[in-house]
Amino acid sequence: RGRAEVSALISRGNDFPGNFSHVALVYIDEKTKSPYIIESHIEKGVAISGVAEYEKDKKLRMMILRPRKELPQLLLNPTLGHNAAKNIYEHAQKLHIPYDFKMDFKDSSAMFCSEVVSYAYKKEGLHLWHHLSTISDKGVVNWLQAFGVTNFITQMPSDLEYDPALMVVAEYKDSETLFKDHMDNAVMDALITEANKGATLDYNIWMLPVA
């Protein structure tokens, strides 16, 4: 769960509000044992970073998930998770993958954060996001359309917490950051209520191409 205001919108702005706003894959190099994070940023598309760089981006909460070892796909291929992370790591090294503002998980020429994970695992035969999120609040739809979103049945980050194919193996949290997370949720829920009454975003439309 990120600290930016848009993180609260991503977490709360769908029909089943959740707790998380971002998803990334962790790849561990077989030779050096160094971990790398593969994720998609609004500012630069799919990118690779080390742990130190990843931690510079303020997090309110972090959870590590892993495919359940009893899944048929894992029984056939115990290294499936590692293979998925390695393949998207190498894919991202070879070419620039822009950010997918449309949130169209069926088109991999551009990717938003959830799409990086679903694409990598789908290539290995494991389909995540058993249920898709729907965004139907009129105010949220209007806000997201202003920034180029065209798909409102899609894969939202917070859904992974409840995906039956995955299990939680670790979590970082503390009382101060969790309270901040709680406050951000409350503020965003109030803003969404105002959006549904007709409140619009205040921004300079001519800055969108630059952004």
Coordinates of N, CA, C and O in Angstrom, one line a residue, residues 40-158:
S40 N 5.3 -2.0 -12.5 CA 5.0 -0.9 -13.5 C 4.6 0.4 -12.7 O 3.8 0.4 -11.9
H41 N 5.3 1.4 -13.1 CA 5.1 2.8 -12.5 C 4.3 3.6 -13.5 O 4.6 3.6 -14.7
I42 N 3.4 4.5 -13.0 CA 2.7 5.4 -13.9 C 3.7 6.3 -14.6 O 3.6 6.6 -15.8
E43 N 4.8 6.7 -14.0 CA 5.8 7.6 -14.5 C 6.6 7.0 -15.6 O 7.1 7.7 -16.5
K44 N 6.9 5.7 -15.6 CA 7.9 5.2 -16.5 C 7.6 3.8 -17.1 O 8.4 3.2 -17.8
G45 N 6.5 3.2 -16.7 CA 6.2 1.9 -17.2 C 6.9 0.8 -16.4 O 7.2 1.0 -15.2
V46 N 7.1 -0.4 -17.0 CA 7.7 -1.5 -16.3 C 9.1 -1.2 -16.0 O 9.9 -0.8 -16.9
A47 N 9.5 -1.4 -14.8 CA 10.9 -1.1 -14.4 C 11.4 -2.1 -13.4 O 10.6 -2.9 -12.8
I48 N 12.7 -2.2 -13.3 CA 13.4 -3.2 -12.4 C 14.2 -2.4 -11.4 O 14.9 -1.4 -11.7
S49 N 14.1 -2.7 -10.1 CA 14.9 -2.0 -9.1 C 15.4 -3.0 -8.1 O 14.9 -4.1 -7.9
G50 N 16.4 -2.6 -7.3 CA 16.9 -3.3 -6.2 C 16.1 -3.0 -5.0 O 15.2 -2.1 -5.0
V51 N 16.3 -3.7 -3.9 CA 15.5 -3.6 -2.6 C 15.7 -2.2 -2.1 O 14.7 -1.5 -1.7
A52 N 16.9 -1.6 -2.1 CA 17.2 -0.3 -1.5 C 16.4 0.8 -2.3 O 15.7 1.6 -1.6
E53 N 16.4 0.7 -3.6 CA 15.6 1.7 -4.4 C 14.1 1.5 -4.2 O 13.4 2.5 -4.1
Y54 N 13.7 0.2 -4.1 CA 12.2 0.0 -3.9 C 11.8 0.6 -2.5 O 10.7 1.1 -2.4
E55 N 12.6 0.5 -1.5 CA 12.2 0.9 -0.2 C 12.2 2.4 -0.1 O 11.6 3.0 0.9
K56 N 12.8 3.1 -1.0 CA 12.8 4.6 -1.0 C 11.4 5.1 -1.2 O 11.0 6.2 -0.8
D57 N 10.6 4.4 -2.0 CA 9.2 4.8 -2.3 C 8.4 4.4 -1.0 O 8.2 3.2 -0.8
K58 N 7.9 5.4 -0.3 CA 7.3 5.1 1.0 C 6.1 4.1 0.9 O 5.2 4.2 0.0
K59 N 6.1 3.1 1.8 CA 5.1 2.1 1.9 C 4.4 2.2 3.2 O 5.0 2.4 4.3
L60 N 3.1 2.1 3.2 CA 2.3 2.0 4.5 C 2.2 0.6 5.0 O 2.0 0.3 6.2
R61 N 2.2 -0.3 4.0 CA 2.0 -1.7 4.4 C 2.6 -2.6 3.2 O 2.4 -2.2 2.1
M62 N 3.2 -3.7 3.5 CA 3.7 -4.6 2.5 C 3.3 -6.1 2.9 O 3.4 -6.4 4.1
M63 N 2.9 -6.8 1.9 CA 2.6 -8.2 2.1 C 3.3 -9.1 1.0 O 3.3 -8.7 -0.1
I64 N 3.8 -10.2 1.4 CA 4.4 -11.1 0.4 C 3.5 -12.3 0.3 O 3.2 -13.0 1.2
L65 N 3.2 -12.6 -1.0 CA 2.3 -13.7 -1.3 C 3.0 -14.7 -2.2 O 4.0 -14.3 -2.9
R66 N 2.6 -15.9 -2.1 CA 3.3 -17.0 -2.9 C 2.2 -18.0 -3.4 O 1.3 -18.3 -2.6
P67 N 2.4 -18.6 -4.6 CA 1.4 -19.6 -5.0 C 1.4 -20.8 -4.0 O 2.4 -21.2 -3.5
R68 N 0.2 -21.3 -3.7 CA 0.1 -22.5 -2.8 C 0.8 -23.7 -3.4 O 0.6 -24.0 -4.6
K69 N 1.6 -24.4 -2.6 CA 2.4 -25.5 -3.1 C 1.5 -26.7 -3.5 O 2.0 -27.5 -4.3
E70 N 0.3 -26.7 -3.1 CA -0.6 -27.9 -3.4 C -1.3 -27.7 -4.7 O -2.1 -28.6 -5.2
L71 N -1.1 -26.5 -5.4 CA -1.8 -26.3 -6.7 C -1.3 -27.3 -7.7 O -0.1 -27.6 -7.7
P72 N -2.1 -27.8 -8.6 CA -1.7 -28.8 -9.6 C -0.5 -28.3 -10.4 O 0.4 -29.0 -10.7
Q73 N -0.5 -27.0 -10.7 CA 0.5 -26.4 -11.6 C 1.9 -26.4 -10.8 O 2.9 -26.6 -11.4
L74 N 1.8 -26.2 -9.5 CA 3.0 -26.2 -8.7 C 3.5 -27.7 -8.5 O 4.8 -27.9 -8.4
L75 N 2.6 -28.6 -8.3 CA 3.0 -30.0 -8.2 C 3.8 -30.5 -9.4 O 4.7 -31.3 -9.4
L76 N 3.3 -30.0 -10.6 CA 4.0 -30.4 -11.9 C 5.3 -29.6 -12.0 O 6.3 -30.1 -12.6
N77 N 5.3 -28.4 -11.5 CA 6.5 -27.5 -11.8 C 6.7 -26.7 -10.5 O 6.2 -25.5 -10.4
P78 N 7.5 -27.2 -9.5 CA 7.7 -26.5 -8.3 C 8.4 -25.1 -8.4 O 8.3 -24.3 -7.5
T79 N 9.1 -24.9 -9.5 CA 9.8 -23.6 -9.7 C 9.0 -22.7 -10.5 O 9.5 -21.7 -11.1
L80 N 7.7 -22.9 -10.6 CA 6.8 -22.0 -11.5 C 6.9 -20.6 -11.1 O 7.0 -19.7 -11.9
G81 N 6.9 -20.3 -9.8 CA 6.9 -18.9 -9.3 C 8.2 -18.2 -9.7 O 8.3 -17.1 -10.2
H82 N 9.3 -18.9 -9.5 CA 10.7 -18.4 -9.9 C 10.7 -18.2 -11.4 O 11.2 -17.1 -11.9
N83 N 10.2 -19.1 -12.2 CA 10.2 -19.0 -13.6 C 9.4 -17.8 -14.1 O 9.9 -17.0 -15.0
A84 N 8.3 -17.6 -13.5 CA 7.4 -16.4 -13.9 C 8.2 -15.1 -13.6 O 8.2 -14.2 -14.5
A85 N 8.8 -15.0 -12.5 CA 9.5 -13.8 -12.1 C 10.7 -13.6 -13.0 O 11.0 -12.5 -13.5
K86 N 11.5 -14.7 -13.3 CA 12.7 -14.6 -14.2 C 12.3 -14.2 -15.6 O 13.0 -13.3 -16.2
N87 N 11.2 -14.7 -16.1 CA 10.8 -14.4 -17.5 C 10.4 -13.0 -17.7 O 10.8 -12.3 -18.7
I88 N 9.7 -12.4 -16.7 CA 9.2 -11.0 -16.9 C 10.4 -10.1 -16.6 O 10.5 -9.0 -17.2
Y89 N 11.3 -10.5 -15.7 CA 12.6 -9.8 -15.5 C 13.4 -9.6 -16.8 O 13.8 -8.5 -17.2
E90 N 13.6 -10.7 -17.5 CA 14.3 -10.7 -18.8 C 13.5 -10.0 -19.8 O 14.1 -9.3 -20.7
H91 N 12.2 -10.1 -19.8 CA 11.4 -9.4 -20.8 C 11.5 -7.9 -20.7 O 11.6 -7.2 -21.6
A92 N 11.5 -7.5 -19.4 CA 11.6 -6.0 -19.1 C 13.0 -5.5 -19.4 O 13.1 -4.3 -19.7
Q93 N 14.0 -6.3 -19.4 CA 15.4 -5.9 -19.7 C 15.5 -5.7 -21.2 O 16.3 -4.8 -21.6
K94 N 14.8 -6.4 -22.0 CA 15.0 -6.4 -23.4 C 14.3 -5.2 -24.1 O 14.7 -4.7 -25.1
L95 N 13.1 -4.8 -23.6 CA 12.4 -3.7 -24.2 C 11.7 -2.9 -23.2 O 11.4 -3.3 -22.1
H96 N 11.3 -1.6 -23.6 CA 10.6 -0.7 -22.8 C 9.1 -1.1 -22.9 O 8.6 -1.1 -24.0
I97 N 8.4 -1.3 -21.8 CA 7.0 -1.6 -21.7 C 6.3 -0.4 -21.1 O 6.5 -0.2 -19.9
P98 N 5.6 0.4 -21.8 CA 4.9 1.6 -21.2 C 3.8 1.2 -20.2 O 3.3 0.1 -20.2
Y99 N 3.4 2.2 -19.4 CA 2.4 2.0 -18.5 C 1.0 2.0 -19.2 O 0.8 2.7 -20.2
D100 N 0.2 1.1 -18.8 CA -1.1 0.9 -19.4 C -2.2 1.7 -18.7 O -2.8 1.3 -17.7
F101 N -2.4 2.9 -19.1 CA -3.4 3.8 -18.5 C -4.8 3.3 -18.8 O -5.8 3.6 -18.0
K102 N -5.0 2.5 -19.8 CA -6.4 2.0 -20.1 C -6.8 0.9 -19.2 O -8.0 0.6 -19.1
M103 N -5.8 0.3 -18.5 CA -6.1 -0.8 -17.5 C -6.7 -2.0 -18.3 O -7.6 -2.7 -17.8
D104 N -6.1 -2.3 -19.5 CA -6.6 -3.4 -20.3 C -5.6 -4.6 -20.1 O -4.6 -4.6 -20.8
F105 N -6.0 -5.5 -19.3 CA -5.1 -6.6 -19.0 C -5.0 -7.6 -20.1 O -4.2 -8.6 -20.1
K106 N -5.8 -7.5 -21.1 CA -5.8 -8.4 -22.3 C -4.7 -8.0 -23.3 O -4.4 -8.8 -24.2
D107 N -4.2 -6.8 -23.2 CA -3.2 -6.3 -24.2 C -1.9 -6.0 -23.4 O -1.8 -5.1 -22.7
S108 N -0.9 -6.9 -23.7 CA 0.3 -6.8 -23.0 C 1.4 -5.9 -23.6 O 2.5 -5.9 -23.2
S109 N 1.0 -5.1 -24.6 CA 1.9 -4.2 -25.2 C 2.2 -3.0 -24.2 O 3.3 -2.4 -24.3
A110 N 1.3 -2.8 -23.3 CA 1.5 -1.9 -22.2 C 1.0 -2.5 -21.0 O 0.1 -3.4 -21.1
M111 N 1.5 -2.2 -19.8 CA 1.1 -3.0 -18.6 C 1.0 -2.0 -17.4 O 1.8 -1.2 -17.2
F112 N -0.1 -2.2 -16.7 CA -0.2 -1.6 -15.3 C 0.2 -2.6 -14.3 O 0.6 -3.7 -14.7
C113 N 0.3 -2.3 -13.0 CA 1.0 -3.1 -12.1 C 0.5 -4.5 -12.0 O 1.2 -5.5 -12.0
S114 N -0.8 -4.6 -11.9 CA -1.4 -6.0 -11.8 C -1.1 -6.8 -13.0 O -0.9 -8.0 -12.9
E115 N -1.1 -6.2 -14.1 CA -0.9 -6.9 -15.4 C 0.5 -7.5 -15.5 O 0.7 -8.6 -16.1
V116 N 1.5 -6.9 -14.9 CA 2.8 -7.4 -14.9 C 2.8 -8.8 -14.2 O 3.4 -9.8 -14.7
V117 N 2.1 -8.9 -13.1 CA 2.0 -10.2 -12.4 C 1.2 -11.2 -13.1 O 1.6 -12.4 -13.3
S118 N 0.0 -10.8 -13.5 CA -0.9 -11.8 -14.2 C -0.3 -12.3 -15.5 O -0.4 -13.5 -15.8
Y119 N 0.4 -11.4 -16.2 CA 1.0 -11.8 -17.5 C 2.1 -12.8 -17.2 O 2.2 -13.8 -17.9
A120 N 3.0 -12.5 -16.2 CA 4.1 -13.4 -15.9 C 3.6 -14.8 -15.5 O 4.1 -15.8 -16.0
Y121 N 2.6 -14.9 -14.7 CA 2.1 -16.2 -14.2 C 1.3 -16.9 -15.3 O 1.3 -18.2 -15.4
K122 N 0.6 -16.2 -16.1 CA -0.2 -16.8 -17.2 C 0.7 -17.5 -18.2 O 0.3 -18.6 -18.7
K123 N 1.9 -16.9 -18.4 CA 2.9 -17.6 -19.3 C 3.3 -18.9 -18.8 O 3.7 -19.8 -19.5
E124 N 3.2 -19.1 -17.4 CA 3.6 -20.4 -16.8 C 2.4 -21.3 -16.5 O 2.5 -22.3 -15.9
G125 N 1.2 -20.9 -17.0 CA 0.1 -21.7 -16.9 C -0.8 -21.5 -15.6 O -1.7 -22.3 -15.3
L126 N -0.5 -20.5 -14.8 CA -1.2 -20.2 -13.6 C -2.0 -18.9 -13.8 O -1.4 -17.8 -14.0
H127 N -3.3 -19.0 -13.7 CA -4.1 -17.8 -13.9 C -4.5 -17.2 -12.6 O -5.2 -17.9 -11.8
L128 N -4.0 -16.0 -12.3 CA -4.4 -15.4 -11.0 C -5.6 -14.4 -11.3 O -6.1 -14.4 -12.4
W129 N -6.0 -13.7 -10.2 CA -7.3 -12.9 -10.3 C -8.4 -13.8 -10.7 O -9.0 -13.6 -11.8
H130 N -8.8 -14.7 -9.8 CA -9.9 -15.6 -10.0 C -11.2 -14.8 -10.3 O -12.0 -15.2 -11.0
H131 N -11.3 -13.7 -9.6 CA -12.5 -12.8 -9.8 C -11.9 -11.4 -10.2 O -11.0 -10.9 -9.6
L132 N -12.5 -10.8 -11.2 CA -12.2 -9.4 -11.6 C -12.9 -8.4 -10.8 O -14.0 -8.6 -10.3
S133 N -12.3 -7.2 -10.6 CA -12.9 -6.1 -10.0 C -13.8 -5.4 -10.9 O -13.5 -5.3 -12.1
T134 N -14.8 -4.8 -10.4 CA -15.7 -3.9 -11.2 C -15.7 -2.5 -10.6 O -15.6 -2.4 -9.4
I135 N -15.7 -1.5 -11.4 CA -15.7 -0.1 -11.0 C -17.0 0.5 -11.6 O -17.0 0.7 -12.8
S136 N -18.0 0.8 -10.8 CA -19.2 1.2 -11.3 C -19.7 2.6 -10.7 O -20.6 3.2 -11.3
D137 N -19.1 3.0 -9.6 CA -19.4 4.3 -9.1 C -19.2 5.4 -10.1 O -18.2 5.5 -10.7
K138 N -20.3 6.2 -10.4 CA -20.2 7.2 -11.5 C -19.1 8.2 -11.3 O -18.4 8.5 -12.2
G139 N -18.9 8.6 -10.0 CA -17.9 9.6 -9.7 C -16.5 9.0 -10.0 O -15.6 9.7 -10.6
V140 N -16.2 7.8 -9.6 CA -14.9 7.2 -9.8 C -14.6 7.0 -11.3 O -13.5 7.2 -11.8
V141 N -15.7 6.5 -12.0 CA -15.5 6.3 -13.4 C -15.2 7.6 -14.1 O -14.3 7.7 -15.0
N142 N -15.8 8.7 -13.7 CA -15.6 10.0 -14.4 C -14.1 10.4 -14.1 O -13.4 10.9 -14.9
W143 N -13.7 10.2 -12.8 CA -12.3 10.6 -12.5 C -11.3 9.8 -13.3 O -10.3 10.4 -13.8
L144 N -11.5 8.5 -13.3 CA -10.5 7.6 -14.0 C -10.5 7.9 -15.5 O -9.5 7.8 -16.2
Q145 N -11.7 8.1 -16.1 CA -11.8 8.4 -17.5 C -11.0 9.7 -17.9 O -10.4 9.8 -19.0
A146 N -10.9 10.6 -17.0 CA -10.2 11.8 -17.2 C -8.7 11.6 -17.4 O -8.0 12.4 -18.0
F147 N -8.2 10.5 -16.9 CA -6.8 10.1 -17.0 C -6.5 9.0 -18.0 O -5.5 8.4 -18.0
G148 N -7.6 8.6 -18.8 CA -7.3 7.7 -19.9 C -7.8 6.2 -19.6 O -7.6 5.4 -20.5
V149 N -8.4 6.0 -18.4 CA -8.8 4.6 -18.1 C -10.1 4.3 -19.0 O -11.0 5.1 -19.0
T150 N -10.1 3.2 -19.6 CA -11.3 2.8 -20.5 C -11.8 1.4 -20.1 O -12.9 1.0 -20.6
N151 N -11.2 0.7 -19.2 CA -11.6 -0.6 -18.8 C -12.0 -0.6 -17.3 O -11.1 -0.4 -16.5
F152 N -13.2 -0.9 -17.0 CA -13.7 -0.8 -15.6 C -14.1 -2.1 -15.1 O -14.8 -2.2 -14.0
I153 N -13.8 -3.2 -15.8 CA -13.8 -4.6 -15.3 C -12.4 -5.1 -15.5 O -12.0 -5.3 -16.6
T154 N -11.6 -5.1 -14.4 CA -10.2 -5.3 -14.6 C -9.6 -6.0 -13.3 O -10.3 -6.4 -12.4
Q155 N -8.2 -6.0 -13.3 CA -7.5 -6.7 -12.2 C -7.0 -5.6 -11.2 O -6.1 -4.8 -11.6
M156 N -7.5 -5.5 -10.0 CA -7.1 -4.5 -9.1 C -6.1 -5.2 -8.1 O -6.3 -6.3 -7.7
P157 N -5.1 -4.4 -7.6 CA -4.1 -5.0 -6.7 C -4.7 -5.6 -5.5 O -4.2 -6.7 -5.0
S158 N -5.7 -5.0 -4.8 CA -6.1 -5.5 -3.6 C -6.8 -6.9 -3.7 O -6.9 -7.6 -2.7

